[in-house]
Tab-separated table of C-alpha atoms in Angstrom:
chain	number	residue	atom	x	y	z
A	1	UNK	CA	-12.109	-3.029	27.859
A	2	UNK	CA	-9.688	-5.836	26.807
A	3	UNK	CA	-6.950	-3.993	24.241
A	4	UNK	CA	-7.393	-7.065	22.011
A	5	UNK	CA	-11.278	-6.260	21.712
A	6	UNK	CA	-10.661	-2.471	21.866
A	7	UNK	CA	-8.560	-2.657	18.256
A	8	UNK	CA	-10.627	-4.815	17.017
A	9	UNK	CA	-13.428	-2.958	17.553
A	10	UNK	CA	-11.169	0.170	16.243
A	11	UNK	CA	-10.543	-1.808	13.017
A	12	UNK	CA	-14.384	-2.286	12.581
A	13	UNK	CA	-15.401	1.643	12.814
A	14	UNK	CA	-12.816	2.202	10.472
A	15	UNK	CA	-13.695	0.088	7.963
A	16	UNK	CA	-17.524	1.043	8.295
A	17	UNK	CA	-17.026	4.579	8.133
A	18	UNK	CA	-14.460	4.412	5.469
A	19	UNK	CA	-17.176	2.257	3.296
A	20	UNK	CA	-19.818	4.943	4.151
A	21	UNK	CA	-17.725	7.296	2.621
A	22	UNK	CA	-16.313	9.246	5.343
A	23	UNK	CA	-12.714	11.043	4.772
A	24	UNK	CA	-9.922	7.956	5.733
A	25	UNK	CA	-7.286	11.045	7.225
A	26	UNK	CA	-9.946	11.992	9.703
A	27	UNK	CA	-11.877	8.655	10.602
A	28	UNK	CA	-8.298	6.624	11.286
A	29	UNK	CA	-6.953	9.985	13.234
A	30	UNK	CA	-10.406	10.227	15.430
A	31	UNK	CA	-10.361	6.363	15.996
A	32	UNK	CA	-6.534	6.495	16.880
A	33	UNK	CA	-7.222	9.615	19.106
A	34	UNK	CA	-10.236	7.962	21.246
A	35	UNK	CA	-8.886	4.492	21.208
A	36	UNK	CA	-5.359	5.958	22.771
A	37	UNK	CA	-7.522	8.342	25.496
A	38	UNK	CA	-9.218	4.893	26.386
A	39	UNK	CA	-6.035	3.327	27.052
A	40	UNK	CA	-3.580	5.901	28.134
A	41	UNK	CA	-5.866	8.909	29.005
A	42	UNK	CA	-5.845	12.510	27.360
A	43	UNK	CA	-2.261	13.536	28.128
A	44	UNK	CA	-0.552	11.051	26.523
A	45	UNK	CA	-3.463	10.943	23.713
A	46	UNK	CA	-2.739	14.686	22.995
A	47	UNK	CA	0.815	14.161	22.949
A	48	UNK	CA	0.363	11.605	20.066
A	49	UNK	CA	-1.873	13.700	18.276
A	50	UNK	CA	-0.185	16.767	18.418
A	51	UNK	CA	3.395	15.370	18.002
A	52	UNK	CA	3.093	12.333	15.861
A	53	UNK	CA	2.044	13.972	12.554
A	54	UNK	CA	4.627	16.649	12.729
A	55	UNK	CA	7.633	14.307	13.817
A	56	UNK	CA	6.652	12.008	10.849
A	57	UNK	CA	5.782	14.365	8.404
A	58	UNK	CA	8.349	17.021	8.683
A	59	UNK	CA	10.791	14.674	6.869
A	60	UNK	CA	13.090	15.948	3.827
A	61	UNK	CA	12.124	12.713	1.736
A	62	UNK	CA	8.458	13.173	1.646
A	63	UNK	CA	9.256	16.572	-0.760
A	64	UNK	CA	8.910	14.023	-3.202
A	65	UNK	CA	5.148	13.487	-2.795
A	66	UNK	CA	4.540	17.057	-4.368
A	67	UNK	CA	7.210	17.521	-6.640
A	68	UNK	CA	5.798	14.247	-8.396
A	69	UNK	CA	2.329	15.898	-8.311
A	70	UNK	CA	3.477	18.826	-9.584
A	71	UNK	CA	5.407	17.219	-12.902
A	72	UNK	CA	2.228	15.873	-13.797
A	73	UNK	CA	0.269	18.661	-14.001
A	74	UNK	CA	3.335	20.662	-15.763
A	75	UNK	CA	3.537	17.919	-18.417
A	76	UNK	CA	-0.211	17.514	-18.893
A	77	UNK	CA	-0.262	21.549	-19.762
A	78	UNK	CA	2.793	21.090	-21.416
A	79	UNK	CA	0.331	18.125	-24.098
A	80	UNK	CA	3.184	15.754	-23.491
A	81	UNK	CA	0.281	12.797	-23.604
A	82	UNK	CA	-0.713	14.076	-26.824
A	83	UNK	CA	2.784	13.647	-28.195
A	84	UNK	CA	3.073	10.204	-27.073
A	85	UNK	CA	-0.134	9.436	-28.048
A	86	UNK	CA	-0.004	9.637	-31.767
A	87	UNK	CA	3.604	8.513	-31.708
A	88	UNK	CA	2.127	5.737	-30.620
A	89	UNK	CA	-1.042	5.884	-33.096
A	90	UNK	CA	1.726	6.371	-36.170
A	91	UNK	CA	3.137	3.230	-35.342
A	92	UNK	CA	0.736	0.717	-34.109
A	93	UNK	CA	-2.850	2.489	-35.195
A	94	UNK	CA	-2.828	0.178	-38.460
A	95	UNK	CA	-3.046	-2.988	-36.544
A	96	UNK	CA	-6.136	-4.834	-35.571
A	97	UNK	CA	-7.259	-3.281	-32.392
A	98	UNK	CA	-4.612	-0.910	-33.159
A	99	UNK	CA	-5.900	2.670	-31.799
A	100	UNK	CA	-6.369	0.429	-27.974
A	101	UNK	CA	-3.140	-0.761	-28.390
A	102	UNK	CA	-1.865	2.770	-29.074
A	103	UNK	CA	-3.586	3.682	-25.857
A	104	UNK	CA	-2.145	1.300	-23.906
A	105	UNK	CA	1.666	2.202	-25.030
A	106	UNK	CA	0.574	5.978	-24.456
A	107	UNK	CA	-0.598	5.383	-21.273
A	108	UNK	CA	2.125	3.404	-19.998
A	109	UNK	CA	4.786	5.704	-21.540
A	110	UNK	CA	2.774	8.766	-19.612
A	111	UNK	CA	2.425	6.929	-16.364
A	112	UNK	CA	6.676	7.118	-16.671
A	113	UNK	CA	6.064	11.017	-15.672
A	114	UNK	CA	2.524	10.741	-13.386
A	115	UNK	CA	1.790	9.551	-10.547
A	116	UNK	CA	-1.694	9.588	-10.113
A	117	UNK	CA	-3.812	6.684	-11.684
A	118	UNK	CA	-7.015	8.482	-11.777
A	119	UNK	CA	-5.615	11.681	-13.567
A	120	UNK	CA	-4.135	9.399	-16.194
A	121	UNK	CA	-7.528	7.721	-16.811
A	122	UNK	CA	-8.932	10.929	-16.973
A	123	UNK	CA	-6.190	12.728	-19.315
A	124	UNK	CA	-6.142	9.509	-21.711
A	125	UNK	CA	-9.929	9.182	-21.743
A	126	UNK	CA	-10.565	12.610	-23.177
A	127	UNK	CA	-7.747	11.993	-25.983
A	128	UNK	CA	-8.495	8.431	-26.956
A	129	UNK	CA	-11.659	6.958	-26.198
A	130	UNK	CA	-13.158	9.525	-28.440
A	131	UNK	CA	-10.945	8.891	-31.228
A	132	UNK	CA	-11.569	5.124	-30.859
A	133	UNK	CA	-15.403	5.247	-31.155
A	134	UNK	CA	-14.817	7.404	-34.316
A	135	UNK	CA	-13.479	4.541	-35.639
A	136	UNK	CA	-16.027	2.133	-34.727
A	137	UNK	CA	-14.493	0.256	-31.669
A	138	UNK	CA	-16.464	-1.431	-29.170
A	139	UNK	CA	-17.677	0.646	-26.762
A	140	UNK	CA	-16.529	-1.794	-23.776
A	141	UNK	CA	-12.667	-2.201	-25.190
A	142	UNK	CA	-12.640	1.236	-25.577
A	143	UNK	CA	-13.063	2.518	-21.818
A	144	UNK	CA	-11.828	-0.806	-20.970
A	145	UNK	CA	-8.393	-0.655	-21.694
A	146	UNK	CA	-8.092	3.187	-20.852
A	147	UNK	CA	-9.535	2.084	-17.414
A	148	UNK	CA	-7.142	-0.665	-16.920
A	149	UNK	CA	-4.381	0.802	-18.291
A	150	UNK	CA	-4.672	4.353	-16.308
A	151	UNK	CA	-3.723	1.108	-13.132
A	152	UNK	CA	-1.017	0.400	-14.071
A	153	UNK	CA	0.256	4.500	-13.075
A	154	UNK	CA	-0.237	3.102	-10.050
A	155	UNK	CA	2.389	0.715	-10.389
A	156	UNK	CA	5.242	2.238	-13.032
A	157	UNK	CA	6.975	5.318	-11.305
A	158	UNK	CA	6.815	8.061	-10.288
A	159	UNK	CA	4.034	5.915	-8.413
A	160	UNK	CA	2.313	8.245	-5.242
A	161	UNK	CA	0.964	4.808	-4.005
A	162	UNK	CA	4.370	3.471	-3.779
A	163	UNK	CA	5.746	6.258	-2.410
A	164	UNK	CA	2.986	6.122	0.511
A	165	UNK	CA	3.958	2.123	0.963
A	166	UNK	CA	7.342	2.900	1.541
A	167	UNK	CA	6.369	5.935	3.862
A	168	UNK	CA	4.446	3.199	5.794
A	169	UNK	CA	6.621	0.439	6.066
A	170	UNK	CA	10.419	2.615	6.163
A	171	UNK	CA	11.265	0.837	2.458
A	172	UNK	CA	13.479	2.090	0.046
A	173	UNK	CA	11.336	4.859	-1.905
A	174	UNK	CA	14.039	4.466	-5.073
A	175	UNK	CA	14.033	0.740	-4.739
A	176	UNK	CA	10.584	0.633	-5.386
A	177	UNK	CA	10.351	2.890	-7.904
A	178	UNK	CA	12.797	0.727	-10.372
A	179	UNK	CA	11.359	-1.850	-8.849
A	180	UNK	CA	8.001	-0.809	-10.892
A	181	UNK	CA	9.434	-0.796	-13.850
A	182	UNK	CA	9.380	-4.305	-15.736
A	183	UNK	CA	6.059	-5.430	-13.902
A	184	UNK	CA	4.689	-2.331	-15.254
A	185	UNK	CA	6.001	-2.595	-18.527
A	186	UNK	CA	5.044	-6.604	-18.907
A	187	UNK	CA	1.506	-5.313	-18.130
A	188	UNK	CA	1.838	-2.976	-20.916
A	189	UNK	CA	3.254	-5.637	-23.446
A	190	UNK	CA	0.439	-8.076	-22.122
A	191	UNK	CA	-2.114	-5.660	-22.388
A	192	UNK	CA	-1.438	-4.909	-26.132
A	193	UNK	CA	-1.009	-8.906	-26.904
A	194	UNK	CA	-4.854	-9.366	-25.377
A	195	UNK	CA	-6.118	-6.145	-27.641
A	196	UNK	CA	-4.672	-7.320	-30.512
A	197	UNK	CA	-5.879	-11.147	-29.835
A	198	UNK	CA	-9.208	-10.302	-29.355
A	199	UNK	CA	-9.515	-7.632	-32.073
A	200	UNK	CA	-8.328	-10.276	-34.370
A	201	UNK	CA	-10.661	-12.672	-33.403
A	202	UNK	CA	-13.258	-10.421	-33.681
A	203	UNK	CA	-12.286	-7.555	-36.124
A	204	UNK	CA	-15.801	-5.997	-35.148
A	205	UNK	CA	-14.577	-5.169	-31.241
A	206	UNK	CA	-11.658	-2.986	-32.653
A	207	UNK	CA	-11.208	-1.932	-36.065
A	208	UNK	CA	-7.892	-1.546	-37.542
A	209	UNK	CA	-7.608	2.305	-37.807
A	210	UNK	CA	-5.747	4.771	-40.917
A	211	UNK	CA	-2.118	3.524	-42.202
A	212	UNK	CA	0.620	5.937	-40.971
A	213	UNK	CA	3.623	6.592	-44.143
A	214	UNK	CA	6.843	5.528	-42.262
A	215	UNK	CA	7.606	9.462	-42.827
A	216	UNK	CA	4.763	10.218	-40.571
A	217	UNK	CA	5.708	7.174	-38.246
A	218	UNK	CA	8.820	8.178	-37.323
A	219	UNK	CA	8.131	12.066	-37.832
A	220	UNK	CA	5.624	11.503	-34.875
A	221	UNK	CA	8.941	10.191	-32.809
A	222	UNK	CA	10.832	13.322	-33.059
A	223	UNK	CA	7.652	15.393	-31.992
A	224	UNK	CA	8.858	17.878	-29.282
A	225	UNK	CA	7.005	16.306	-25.894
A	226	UNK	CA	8.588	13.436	-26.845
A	227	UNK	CA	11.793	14.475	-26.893
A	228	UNK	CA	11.293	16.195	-23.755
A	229	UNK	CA	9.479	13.122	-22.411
A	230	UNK	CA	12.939	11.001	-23.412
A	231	UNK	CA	15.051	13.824	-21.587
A	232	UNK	CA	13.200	13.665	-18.082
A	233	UNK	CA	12.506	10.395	-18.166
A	234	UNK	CA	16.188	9.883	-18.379
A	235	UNK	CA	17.705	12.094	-15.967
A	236	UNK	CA	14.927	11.714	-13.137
A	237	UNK	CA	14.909	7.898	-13.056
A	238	UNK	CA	18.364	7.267	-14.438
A	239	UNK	CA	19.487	9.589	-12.074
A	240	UNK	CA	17.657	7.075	-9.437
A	241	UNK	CA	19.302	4.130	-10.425
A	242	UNK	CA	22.498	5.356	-11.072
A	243	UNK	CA	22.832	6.683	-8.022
A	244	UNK	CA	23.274	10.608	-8.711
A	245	UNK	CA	20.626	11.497	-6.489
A	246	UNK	CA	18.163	10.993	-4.217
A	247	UNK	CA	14.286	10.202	-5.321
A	248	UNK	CA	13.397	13.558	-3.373
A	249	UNK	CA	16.203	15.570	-5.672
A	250	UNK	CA	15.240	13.414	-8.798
A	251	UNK	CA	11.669	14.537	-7.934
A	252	UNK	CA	13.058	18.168	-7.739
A	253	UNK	CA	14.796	17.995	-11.105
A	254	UNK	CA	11.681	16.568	-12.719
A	255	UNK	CA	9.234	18.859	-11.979
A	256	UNK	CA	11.847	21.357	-12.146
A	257	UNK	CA	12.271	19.935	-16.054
A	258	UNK	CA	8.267	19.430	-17.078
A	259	UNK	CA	8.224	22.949	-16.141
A	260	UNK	CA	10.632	24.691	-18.475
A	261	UNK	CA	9.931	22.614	-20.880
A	262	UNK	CA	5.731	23.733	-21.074
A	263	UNK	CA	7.064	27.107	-20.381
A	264	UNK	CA	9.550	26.385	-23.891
A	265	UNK	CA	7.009	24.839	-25.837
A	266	UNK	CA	4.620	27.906	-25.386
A	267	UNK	CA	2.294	25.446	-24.007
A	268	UNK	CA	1.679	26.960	-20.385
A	269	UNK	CA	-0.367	30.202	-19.443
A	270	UNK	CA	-0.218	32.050	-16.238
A	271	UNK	CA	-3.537	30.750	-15.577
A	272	UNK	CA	-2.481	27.352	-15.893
A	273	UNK	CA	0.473	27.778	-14.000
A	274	UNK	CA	-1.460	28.794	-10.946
A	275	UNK	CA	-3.891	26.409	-11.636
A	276	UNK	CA	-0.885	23.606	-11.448
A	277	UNK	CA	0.212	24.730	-8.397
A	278	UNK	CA	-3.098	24.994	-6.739
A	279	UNK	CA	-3.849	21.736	-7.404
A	280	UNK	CA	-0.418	19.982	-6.338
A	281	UNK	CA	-1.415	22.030	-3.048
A	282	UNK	CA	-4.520	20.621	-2.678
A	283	UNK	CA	-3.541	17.021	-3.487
A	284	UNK	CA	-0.460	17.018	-1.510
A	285	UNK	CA	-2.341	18.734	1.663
A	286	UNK	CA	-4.998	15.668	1.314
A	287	UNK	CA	-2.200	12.957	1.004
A	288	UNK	CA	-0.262	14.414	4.046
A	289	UNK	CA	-3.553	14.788	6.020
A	290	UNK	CA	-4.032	11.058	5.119
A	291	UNK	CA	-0.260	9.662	6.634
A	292	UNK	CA	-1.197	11.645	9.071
A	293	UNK	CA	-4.047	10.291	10.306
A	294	UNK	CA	-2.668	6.629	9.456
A	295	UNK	CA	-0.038	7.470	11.822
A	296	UNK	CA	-1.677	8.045	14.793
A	297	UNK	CA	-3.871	5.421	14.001
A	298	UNK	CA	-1.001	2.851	14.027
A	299	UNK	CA	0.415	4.246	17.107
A	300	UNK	CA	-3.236	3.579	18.887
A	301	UNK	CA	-2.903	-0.262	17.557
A	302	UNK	CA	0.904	-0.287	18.874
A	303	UNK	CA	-0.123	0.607	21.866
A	304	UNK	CA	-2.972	-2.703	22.097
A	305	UNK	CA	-0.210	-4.708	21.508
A	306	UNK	CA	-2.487	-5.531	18.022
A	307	UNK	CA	0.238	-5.858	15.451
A	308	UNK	CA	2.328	-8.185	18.289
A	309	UNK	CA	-0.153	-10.282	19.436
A	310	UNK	CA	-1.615	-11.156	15.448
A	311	UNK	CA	1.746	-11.215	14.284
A	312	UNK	CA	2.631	-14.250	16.966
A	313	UNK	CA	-0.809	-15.792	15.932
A	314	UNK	CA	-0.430	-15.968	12.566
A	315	UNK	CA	2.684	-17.068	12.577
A	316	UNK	CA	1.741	-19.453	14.725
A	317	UNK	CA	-0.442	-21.434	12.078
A	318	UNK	CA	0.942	-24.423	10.365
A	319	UNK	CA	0.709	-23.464	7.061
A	320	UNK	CA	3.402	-22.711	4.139
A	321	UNK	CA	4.627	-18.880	4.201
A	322	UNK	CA	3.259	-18.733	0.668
A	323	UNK	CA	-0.216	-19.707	1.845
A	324	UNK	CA	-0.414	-17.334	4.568
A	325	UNK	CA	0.397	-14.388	1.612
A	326	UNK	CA	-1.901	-15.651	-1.084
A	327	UNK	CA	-4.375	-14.793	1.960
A	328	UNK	CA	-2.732	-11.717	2.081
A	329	UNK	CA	-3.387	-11.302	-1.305
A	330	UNK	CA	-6.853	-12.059	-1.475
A	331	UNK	CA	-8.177	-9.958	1.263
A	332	UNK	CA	-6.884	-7.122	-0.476
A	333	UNK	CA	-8.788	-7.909	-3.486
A	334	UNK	CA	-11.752	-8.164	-1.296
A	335	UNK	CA	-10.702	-4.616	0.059
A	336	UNK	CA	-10.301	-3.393	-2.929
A	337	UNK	CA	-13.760	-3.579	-3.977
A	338	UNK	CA	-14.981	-1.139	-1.136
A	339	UNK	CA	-11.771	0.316	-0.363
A	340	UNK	CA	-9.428	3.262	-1.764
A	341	UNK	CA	-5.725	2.278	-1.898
A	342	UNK	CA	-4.662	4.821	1.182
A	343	UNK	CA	-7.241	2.832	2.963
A	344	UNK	CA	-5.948	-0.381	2.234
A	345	UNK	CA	-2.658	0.177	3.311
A	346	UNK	CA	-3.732	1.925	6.388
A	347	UNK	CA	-5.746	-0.784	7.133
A	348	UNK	CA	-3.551	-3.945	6.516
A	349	UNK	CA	0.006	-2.938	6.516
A	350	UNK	CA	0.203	-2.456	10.260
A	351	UNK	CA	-0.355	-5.957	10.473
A	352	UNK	CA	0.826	-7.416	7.313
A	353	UNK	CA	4.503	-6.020	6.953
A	354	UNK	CA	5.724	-7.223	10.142
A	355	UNK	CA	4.395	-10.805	9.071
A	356	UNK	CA	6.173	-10.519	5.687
A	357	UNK	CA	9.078	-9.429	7.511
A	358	UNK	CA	9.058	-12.338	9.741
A	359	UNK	CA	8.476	-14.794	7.445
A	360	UNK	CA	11.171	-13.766	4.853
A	361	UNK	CA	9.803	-12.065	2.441
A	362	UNK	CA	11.457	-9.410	0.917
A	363	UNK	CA	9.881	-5.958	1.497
A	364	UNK	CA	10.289	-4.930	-2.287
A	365	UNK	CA	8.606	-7.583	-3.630
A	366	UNK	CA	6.152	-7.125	-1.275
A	367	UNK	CA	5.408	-3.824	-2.181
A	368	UNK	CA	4.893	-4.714	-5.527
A	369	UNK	CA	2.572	-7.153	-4.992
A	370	UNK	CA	0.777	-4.829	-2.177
A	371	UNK	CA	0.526	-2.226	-5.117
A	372	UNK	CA	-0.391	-5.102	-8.111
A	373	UNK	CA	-3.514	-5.830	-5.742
A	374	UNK	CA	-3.982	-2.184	-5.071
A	375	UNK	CA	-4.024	-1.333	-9.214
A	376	UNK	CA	-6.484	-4.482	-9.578
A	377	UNK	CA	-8.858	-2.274	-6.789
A	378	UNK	CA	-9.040	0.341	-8.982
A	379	UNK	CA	-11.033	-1.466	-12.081
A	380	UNK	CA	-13.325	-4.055	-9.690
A	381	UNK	CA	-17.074	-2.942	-8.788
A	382	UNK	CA	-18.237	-1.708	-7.005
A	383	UNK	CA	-15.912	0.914	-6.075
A	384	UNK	CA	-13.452	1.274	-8.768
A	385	UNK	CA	-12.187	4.257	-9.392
A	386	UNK	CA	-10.699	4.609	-12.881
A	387	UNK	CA	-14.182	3.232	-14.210
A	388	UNK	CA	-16.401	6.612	-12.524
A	389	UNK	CA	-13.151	8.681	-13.765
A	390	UNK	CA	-14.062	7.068	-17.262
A	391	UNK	CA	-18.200	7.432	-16.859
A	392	UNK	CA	-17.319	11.504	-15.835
A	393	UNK	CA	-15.183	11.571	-19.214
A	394	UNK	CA	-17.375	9.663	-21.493
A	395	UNK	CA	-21.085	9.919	-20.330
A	396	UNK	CA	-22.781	8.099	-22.909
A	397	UNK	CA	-21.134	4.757	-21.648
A	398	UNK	CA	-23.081	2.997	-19.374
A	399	UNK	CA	-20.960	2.225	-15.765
A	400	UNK	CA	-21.973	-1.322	-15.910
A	401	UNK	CA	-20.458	-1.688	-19.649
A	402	UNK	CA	-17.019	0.255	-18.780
A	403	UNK	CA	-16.907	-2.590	-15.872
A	404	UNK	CA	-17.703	-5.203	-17.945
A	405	UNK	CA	-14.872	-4.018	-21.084
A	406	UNK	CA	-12.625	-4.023	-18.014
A	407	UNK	CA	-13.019	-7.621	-17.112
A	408	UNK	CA	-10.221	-9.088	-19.847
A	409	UNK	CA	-7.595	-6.877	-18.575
A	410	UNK	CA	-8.486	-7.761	-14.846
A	411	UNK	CA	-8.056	-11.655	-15.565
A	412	UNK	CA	-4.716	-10.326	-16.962
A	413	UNK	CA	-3.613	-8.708	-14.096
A	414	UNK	CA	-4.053	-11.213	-12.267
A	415	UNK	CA	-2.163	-13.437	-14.287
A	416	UNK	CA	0.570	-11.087	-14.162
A	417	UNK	CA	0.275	-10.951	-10.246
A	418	UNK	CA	0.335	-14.724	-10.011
A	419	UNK	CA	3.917	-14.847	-12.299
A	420	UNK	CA	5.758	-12.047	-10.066
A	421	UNK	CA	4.158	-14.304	-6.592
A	422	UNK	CA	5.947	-17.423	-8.658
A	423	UNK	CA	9.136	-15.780	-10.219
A	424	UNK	CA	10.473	-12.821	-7.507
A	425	UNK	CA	13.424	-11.997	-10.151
A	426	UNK	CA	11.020	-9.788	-12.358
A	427	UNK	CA	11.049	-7.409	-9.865
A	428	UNK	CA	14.069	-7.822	-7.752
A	429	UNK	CA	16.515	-7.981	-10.331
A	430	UNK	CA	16.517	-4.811	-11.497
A	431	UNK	CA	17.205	-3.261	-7.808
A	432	UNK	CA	19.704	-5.512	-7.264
A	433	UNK	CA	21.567	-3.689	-10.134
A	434	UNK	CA	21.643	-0.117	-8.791
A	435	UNK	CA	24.253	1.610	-8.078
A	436	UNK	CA	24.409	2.997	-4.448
A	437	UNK	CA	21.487	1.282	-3.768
């Protein structure tokens, strides 16, 4: 068989399989592992498979992966959410659409210490979507904006998805992490501005909820996860940018820190301590099993000559750079509506870095686009995830309704992706300024 038509045809089962629900870690290692006996024969297909996950895995910097896990299940024990949640409430709560915008805030300020999107959705679901209906709030905003805002975790750091993009393409894990920062923070602010727009145009979506005293407000700020939110927050990701250590130490030191402080707090049982560590296990074993898999699976399309031959082609097309990654752009939103975001990148980045690469684009700003379109995934139908995370947490809300509250946020984010494509400085400047970098 021609090795053009051979990864193409890989490409294809993939995708199927992936669609029909099958594992990603074990459909891209089994197509990588036939496709290479095809062209090379078993030998060299068992030395790939047996040598290839271990000589890319076993690497120092990929600690990271579960130390990040781990600080998010320590801090979710520890009811740091809960802290910055009614900080948050005490301040803004009083506004129209004030108890979403309060979400939003808490969210975004809790995606600073967790790295998983669909964990945040779930841990802010149970705390505010509850609390919002109380108060009469649209049904819609209410999942909607804990949906959409549960994203953007996948976008400010500790990020797990942007730790796996720079595992894929050999980019600066700490660059991307600051990187994250004032996209995901704009998305915040913009977030908010919509709530409070539309709740003001129509108090009946959103309520204003109970006045906070400014005793309570800024008693709330002095509540002891957020101090101890403040205090990791500070050392693990100033400690990035500064330069004091690595993102694999600065994971270290955070989990490290979410730890004694739940254990100081009194907030942590042994229970939930094994619990914590059981499940960082379990996550981390199905993330490695995934790069893994992707692995071998690129090494079976380096050896087609796939990722040289498309590469040349479209390059080859006489078109603008930009047009060639606003297509980029748009397949993964097309993706991203049947796709999880390990299976994106497995899928596309073996083909679309090197293109970026060649035609000048920096691999940063990249990512962060890569990851804005990935975050978008995770709020479109028919397979976003946040939205079954939400229907698991608040049953009585119809699927098709948490979709449809998620809609104004989506034309948002893409509004947001658009300005980063147009204006690169939002997220390159702040990586520029890093010391050591």
């Amino acid at each position: 068989m021609d090795q053009m038509a051979l990864s193409w045809a890989g490409m294809l089962v993939v995708i199927i399989l992936v669609v029909l629900g099958m594992p990603i870690a074990f459909v891209t290692a089994l197509v990588g592992l036939v496709g290479t006996i095809i062209l090379r024969g078993f030998a060299p297909a068992g030395t790939v498979v047996g040598g290839v996950p271990w000589s890319e895995t076993a690497n120092y910097p990929l600690i990271v992966i579960p130390f990040f896990i781990m600080m998010v299940y320590f801090a979710s024990y520890a009811r740091i959410t809960t802290d910055l949640y009614w900080a948050a409430r005490s301040w803004f709560g009083h506004l129209p659409g004030g108890l979403a915008i309060a979400t939003t805030w808490g969210t975004a300020l809790w995606s600073a210490i967790s790295g998983s999107s669909t964990a945040t959705a779930a841990v802010m679901g149970r705390l505010a979507v509850p609390e919002m209906l109380k108060y009469g709030y649209d049904r819609r905003l209410a999942t909607g904006c804990v949906a959409a805002g549960a994203a953007m975790d996948a976008l400010i750091p500790p990020s797990v998805v942007m730790i796996i993009y720079g595992i894929f393409t050999e980019t600066s894990i700490g660059q991307l992490l600051i990187a994250g920062f004032i996209p995901g923070f704009m998305e915040a602010f913009s977030f908010a501005l919509l709530i409070y727009v539309m709740a003001k145009r129509n108090p009946a979506l959103a309520p204003p909820g109970p006045r906070s005293t400014w005793g309570q407000r800024f008693g709330a700020i002095f509540l002891s996860g957020n101090w101890a939110f403040l205090i990791i927050f500070a050392l693990v990701f100033g400690g990035i940018y500064s330069g004091w250590f690595t993102p694999t130490e600065a994971g270290g030191i955070g989990a490290f820190l979410t730890l004694l402080t739940a254990l100081a707090l009194r907030r942590l049982s042994w229970r939930n301590l094994v619990d914590s560590l059981q499940d960082t296990g379990r996550i981390t074993v199905m993330l490695f099993a995934i790069i893994a898999g992707v692995l071998v699976f690129m090494h079976f399309l380096g050896f087609t000559g796939f990722t040289k031959t498309m590469t040349e082609a479209i390059l080859g097309l006489d078109v603008p750079p930009l047009v060639i990654l606003i297509g980029f752009l748009l397949i993964y939103l097309l993706l991203g509506m049947f796709m999880d975001a390990i299976g994106m990148m497995a899928l596309t980045l073996p083909l679309f870095h090197p293109i970026a690469q060649a035609l000048g684009f920096n691999d940063i700003w990249f990512g962060i686009l890569v990851v804005k379109m990935i975050e978008i995934g995770l709020i479109t139908p028919p397979v976003g995830l946040n939205v079954y995370v939400m229907k698991g947490t608040v049953p009585q809300v119809p699927t098709h309704e948490i979709f449809r509250g998620t809609m104004p946020f989506l034309a948002v984010q893409v509004a947001n992706t658009v300005l980063i494509l147009l204006v690169p400085g939002i997220v390159l400047w702040l990586p520029s300024t890093m010391f050591g970098k």
